[in-house]
């Protein structure tokens, strides 16, 4: 009998949770607990870290998990590395459910950078109006360029003082749409966007809006991960979970 642990926090994970619930599958959904009130899922849900690789191994054994689907965000690299190590150690089958990276289209003005520090370096010296669509975990690296006006889009109101002297906060939770992101960029007179190459549809609207407004995007490449099986299609994940175990 398959008992699945689904590591979530993305649009794809939410879709897969619905498919598993509709199939009456024995599955547990897992959030890191990054936001105050995560979207409720149609599966039994646990919230919070496991306690590193050792904690994750203990959880897999204690909960008799037979399959792990890593549907975390492409930038949740630490979790994905821990999952690979723990599934190697226990022999529990693992697949990543991951959306392909975004590709620049005709008319896009993307500046590709390797990491957050390079994203800061890619911004001009003269004061601009920058939409930081990267959440709150990496804001401090931008403090070396305080001259810009920054627009931050966060899931929860910041609890500590922000490291940027000139910034506005927009509280919102994805997935986002084109009309909303066009209005956001126009209202705040944005000149540059900084984004992670999240892929998927949940955070894509700002890319289309930037193209329509002819704005440059500093696009941060995904972190490298050790090789693992990656599936990009929900039906493939369901087949991996249920047809494989029939074999
Ligand atoms: C807690 C679950 C769904 C999932 C929706 C996707 C991502 C749409 C767009 C912009 C970019 C950003 C951020 C973003 C989006 C999805 C997806 C999305 C980006 C929730 C969620 C959790 C998180 C964590 C949160 C991070 C932050 C990142 C904001 C739930 C809503 C910037 C990433 O306050 C914090 O600490 C927030 C932290 C990690 C990045 C960061 O470093 O700050 N997401 N986002 C998950 C958990 O606890 O395990 O709360 O409901 C999920 C989603 N947020 O249900 O459809 O494409 O699927 N989330 C990025 O992608 O760049 C905003 O503004 O355009
Ligand atoms: P991360 O840096 O890769 O992970 C740091 C630690 O957080 C992990 O080692 C683990 O703690 C815990 N953790 C992460 N994801 C978890 C999950 N789904 N369930 C239980 N514990 C989890 O992770 P992150 O980038 O902060 O992302 C956290 C969550 O937000 C993930 O669910 C991710 O899908 C979602 N998210 C992230 C982004 C982003 O830009 N990073 C964007 C959208 C959504 P222990 O070591 O204690 O087990």
Coordinates of C-alpha atoms in Angstrom, one line a residue, residues 6-241:
X6 CA 4.0 15.4 -0.3
X7 CA 6.4 18.3 0.4
X8 CA 4.5 21.4 -0.7
X9 CA 4.4 25.2 -0.8
X10 CA 3.9 25.6 -4.5
X11 CA 1.0 25.7 -6.9
X12 CA 1.9 22.3 -8.3
X13 CA 1.9 20.8 -4.8
X14 CA -1.6 22.2 -4.2
X15 CA -2.8 20.6 -7.5
X16 CA -1.3 17.3 -6.6
X17 CA -2.8 17.3 -3.1
X18 CA -6.2 17.7 -4.7
X19 CA -5.6 14.8 -7.1
X20 CA -4.4 12.6 -4.2
X21 CA -7.4 13.5 -2.0
X22 CA -9.8 12.8 -4.9
X23 CA -8.1 9.4 -5.4
X24 CA -8.6 8.6 -1.7
X25 CA -4.8 8.1 -1.4
X26 CA -3.1 7.7 1.9
X27 CA -0.9 10.8 1.9
X28 CA 0.4 13.6 4.2
X29 CA 1.0 17.2 3.1
X30 CA 4.0 19.1 4.6
X31 CA 4.5 22.9 4.9
X32 CA 7.6 24.5 6.3
X33 CA 5.5 26.9 8.3
X34 CA 7.0 30.0 6.6
X35 CA 3.7 31.9 6.5
X36 CA 1.2 32.5 9.3
X37 CA -1.8 30.8 7.8
X38 CA -0.9 28.6 4.9
X39 CA -3.6 27.7 2.4
X40 CA -5.5 24.7 3.8
X41 CA -4.9 21.4 1.9
X42 CA -7.4 18.5 1.3
X43 CA -5.0 16.1 3.0
X44 CA -3.8 15.6 6.6
X45 CA -1.2 18.3 7.0
X46 CA 2.0 18.7 9.1
X47 CA 3.7 22.1 9.5
X48 CA 7.3 22.9 10.4
X49 CA 10.8 21.6 9.8
X50 CA 11.7 17.9 10.3
X51 CA 15.0 18.6 12.1
X52 CA 17.5 18.2 9.2
X53 CA 18.3 14.9 7.4
X54 CA 18.2 12.8 10.7
X55 CA 14.8 14.2 11.6
X56 CA 13.5 13.5 8.2
X57 CA 14.7 9.9 8.3
X58 CA 13.0 9.5 11.7
X59 CA 9.8 10.9 10.3
X60 CA 9.9 8.5 7.2
X61 CA 10.3 5.5 9.5
X62 CA 7.8 6.6 12.2
X63 CA 5.1 7.4 9.6
X64 CA 5.9 4.3 7.5
X65 CA 6.2 6.5 4.4
X66 CA 6.6 4.5 1.2
X67 CA 7.0 7.3 -1.3
X68 CA 8.2 11.0 -1.2
X69 CA 7.2 13.6 -3.7
X70 CA 9.3 16.8 -3.4
X71 CA 7.0 19.5 -4.8
X72 CA 8.7 22.3 -3.0
X73 CA 9.8 25.5 -4.8
X74 CA 12.9 25.3 -7.0
X75 CA 14.6 27.8 -4.6
X76 CA 13.9 25.6 -1.5
X77 CA 17.3 24.0 -2.2
X78 CA 18.1 23.0 1.4
X79 CA 14.9 21.0 1.8
X80 CA 15.5 19.3 -1.6
X81 CA 19.1 18.4 -0.6
X82 CA 17.9 17.0 2.7
X83 CA 15.2 14.9 1.0
X84 CA 17.7 13.4 -1.4
X85 CA 20.1 12.4 1.4
X86 CA 17.3 11.0 3.6
X87 CA 15.7 9.0 0.8
X88 CA 19.2 7.6 -0.2
X89 CA 19.7 6.6 3.4
X90 CA 16.4 4.9 3.8
X91 CA 15.8 3.6 0.3
X92 CA 12.4 5.3 0.2
X93 CA 11.6 6.1 -3.4
X94 CA 11.7 9.9 -4.3
X95 CA 10.5 11.9 -7.2
X96 CA 10.6 15.7 -7.6
X97 CA 7.5 17.3 -9.1
X98 CA 8.9 20.4 -10.6
X99 CA 7.9 22.9 -13.2
X100 CA 10.3 23.8 -16.0
X101 CA 12.3 27.1 -15.7
X102 CA 10.9 30.1 -17.5
X103 CA 12.4 30.9 -20.9
X104 CA 12.7 34.5 -22.1
X105 CA 10.3 35.2 -25.0
X106 CA 10.4 37.7 -27.9
X107 CA 10.5 41.2 -26.4
X108 CA 11.7 40.2 -22.9
X109 CA 14.6 42.2 -21.5
X110 CA 16.1 39.7 -19.0
X111 CA 19.4 40.1 -17.3
X112 CA 20.4 36.5 -16.2
X113 CA 22.3 36.3 -12.9
X114 CA 23.5 33.4 -10.8
X115 CA 22.5 34.4 -7.3
X116 CA 21.1 37.2 -5.1
X117 CA 24.5 39.0 -4.8
X118 CA 24.8 39.2 -8.6
X119 CA 21.2 40.4 -8.8
X120 CA 22.2 43.4 -6.6
X121 CA 25.3 44.1 -8.7
X122 CA 23.1 44.1 -11.9
X123 CA 21.0 47.0 -10.6
X124 CA 22.2 50.5 -11.7
X125 CA 23.9 53.0 -9.4
X126 CA 21.4 55.8 -10.2
X127 CA 18.3 55.7 -8.0
X128 CA 15.5 53.5 -9.6
X129 CA 12.2 52.0 -8.6
X130 CA 12.8 48.3 -8.1
X131 CA 10.1 45.6 -7.6
X132 CA 11.8 42.9 -5.5
X133 CA 9.6 39.8 -6.2
X134 CA 11.7 37.5 -4.1
X135 CA 9.9 37.4 -0.7
X136 CA 11.5 38.4 2.5
X137 CA 14.3 35.9 3.1
X138 CA 16.9 37.6 1.1
X139 CA 16.2 41.4 1.4
X140 CA 19.3 42.2 3.4
X141 CA 21.6 41.7 0.4
X142 CA 20.0 44.7 -1.3
X143 CA 20.9 47.0 1.6
X144 CA 24.2 47.8 -0.2
X145 CA 22.1 49.8 -2.7
X146 CA 19.8 51.9 -0.4
X147 CA 19.5 54.6 -3.1
X148 CA 16.6 52.7 -4.9
X149 CA 12.9 52.8 -4.0
X150 CA 12.0 49.1 -3.4
X151 CA 8.6 47.6 -3.8
X152 CA 8.3 44.4 -1.7
X153 CA 5.6 41.8 -2.2
X154 CA 5.3 39.7 1.0
X155 CA 2.9 37.0 2.2
X156 CA 2.9 38.2 5.8
X157 CA 3.5 41.7 7.2
X158 CA 7.1 42.1 8.3
X159 CA 7.6 41.6 12.0
X160 CA 11.1 43.2 12.1
X161 CA 12.3 46.5 10.7
X162 CA 13.1 46.1 7.0
X163 CA 16.8 46.5 5.9
X164 CA 15.8 49.0 3.1
X165 CA 15.3 52.7 4.0
X166 CA 13.1 53.5 1.0
X167 CA 10.5 50.7 0.5
X168 CA 6.8 50.0 0.1
X169 CA 5.2 46.7 1.1
X170 CA 2.4 45.0 -0.8
X171 CA 0.9 42.1 1.2
X172 CA -0.3 39.4 -1.2
X173 CA -0.3 35.7 -1.7
X174 CA 0.2 34.1 -5.2
X175 CA -0.9 32.9 -7.7
X176 CA -1.0 36.3 -9.3
X177 CA -2.8 37.5 -12.5
X178 CA -1.8 39.8 -15.4
X179 CA -4.2 42.6 -14.7
X180 CA -3.2 42.8 -11.0
X181 CA 0.6 42.8 -11.9
X182 CA 0.2 45.4 -14.6
X183 CA -1.6 47.7 -12.2
X184 CA 1.0 47.0 -9.5
X185 CA 3.9 48.0 -11.8
X186 CA 2.1 51.1 -13.2
X187 CA 0.9 52.3 -9.8
X188 CA 4.4 52.1 -8.3
X189 CA 6.1 53.4 -11.4
X190 CA 8.4 50.4 -11.4
X191 CA 11.6 50.6 -13.6
X192 CA 13.2 47.2 -12.8
X193 CA 12.0 43.8 -11.5
X194 CA 14.1 41.3 -9.6
X195 CA 12.7 37.7 -9.8
X196 CA 13.6 34.1 -9.1
X197 CA 13.3 31.7 -11.9
X198 CA 10.4 30.0 -10.1
X199 CA 8.8 28.6 -13.2
X200 CA 5.2 27.6 -13.2
X201 CA 2.2 29.8 -13.5
X202 CA 1.8 31.2 -9.9
X203 CA 4.4 33.9 -10.2
X204 CA 4.5 34.3 -14.0
X205 CA 2.1 37.3 -14.4
X206 CA 4.8 39.8 -13.6
X207 CA 7.0 38.6 -16.5
X208 CA 4.2 39.2 -19.0
X209 CA 3.4 42.6 -17.4
X210 CA 7.1 43.6 -17.7
X211 CA 7.1 42.6 -21.4
X212 CA 4.1 44.8 -22.1
X213 CA 5.6 47.7 -20.2
X214 CA 9.1 47.1 -21.7
X215 CA 10.7 46.8 -18.3
X216 CA 14.0 44.9 -17.6
X217 CA 13.9 41.9 -15.3
X218 CA 17.0 40.7 -13.3
X219 CA 16.3 37.0 -13.4
X220 CA 18.0 34.8 -10.8
X221 CA 18.9 31.3 -12.0
X222 CA 17.8 28.3 -9.9
X223 CA 20.3 26.8 -7.4
X224 CA 22.0 23.6 -8.6
X225 CA 20.7 20.3 -7.0
X226 CA 22.1 16.8 -6.9
X227 CA 20.5 14.6 -9.6
X228 CA 17.1 13.0 -8.7
X229 CA 14.1 11.8 -10.7
X230 CA 12.2 14.8 -11.8
X231 CA 8.6 14.6 -13.2
X232 CA 6.9 17.7 -14.7
X233 CA 3.4 16.4 -15.2
X234 CA 0.8 15.6 -12.6
X235 CA -0.4 12.4 -14.4
X236 CA 3.2 11.1 -14.5
X237 CA 3.5 11.6 -10.7
X238 CA 0.2 9.8 -10.1
X239 CA 1.4 6.9 -12.4
X240 CA 4.8 6.9 -10.5
X241 CA 3.0 6.6 -7.2

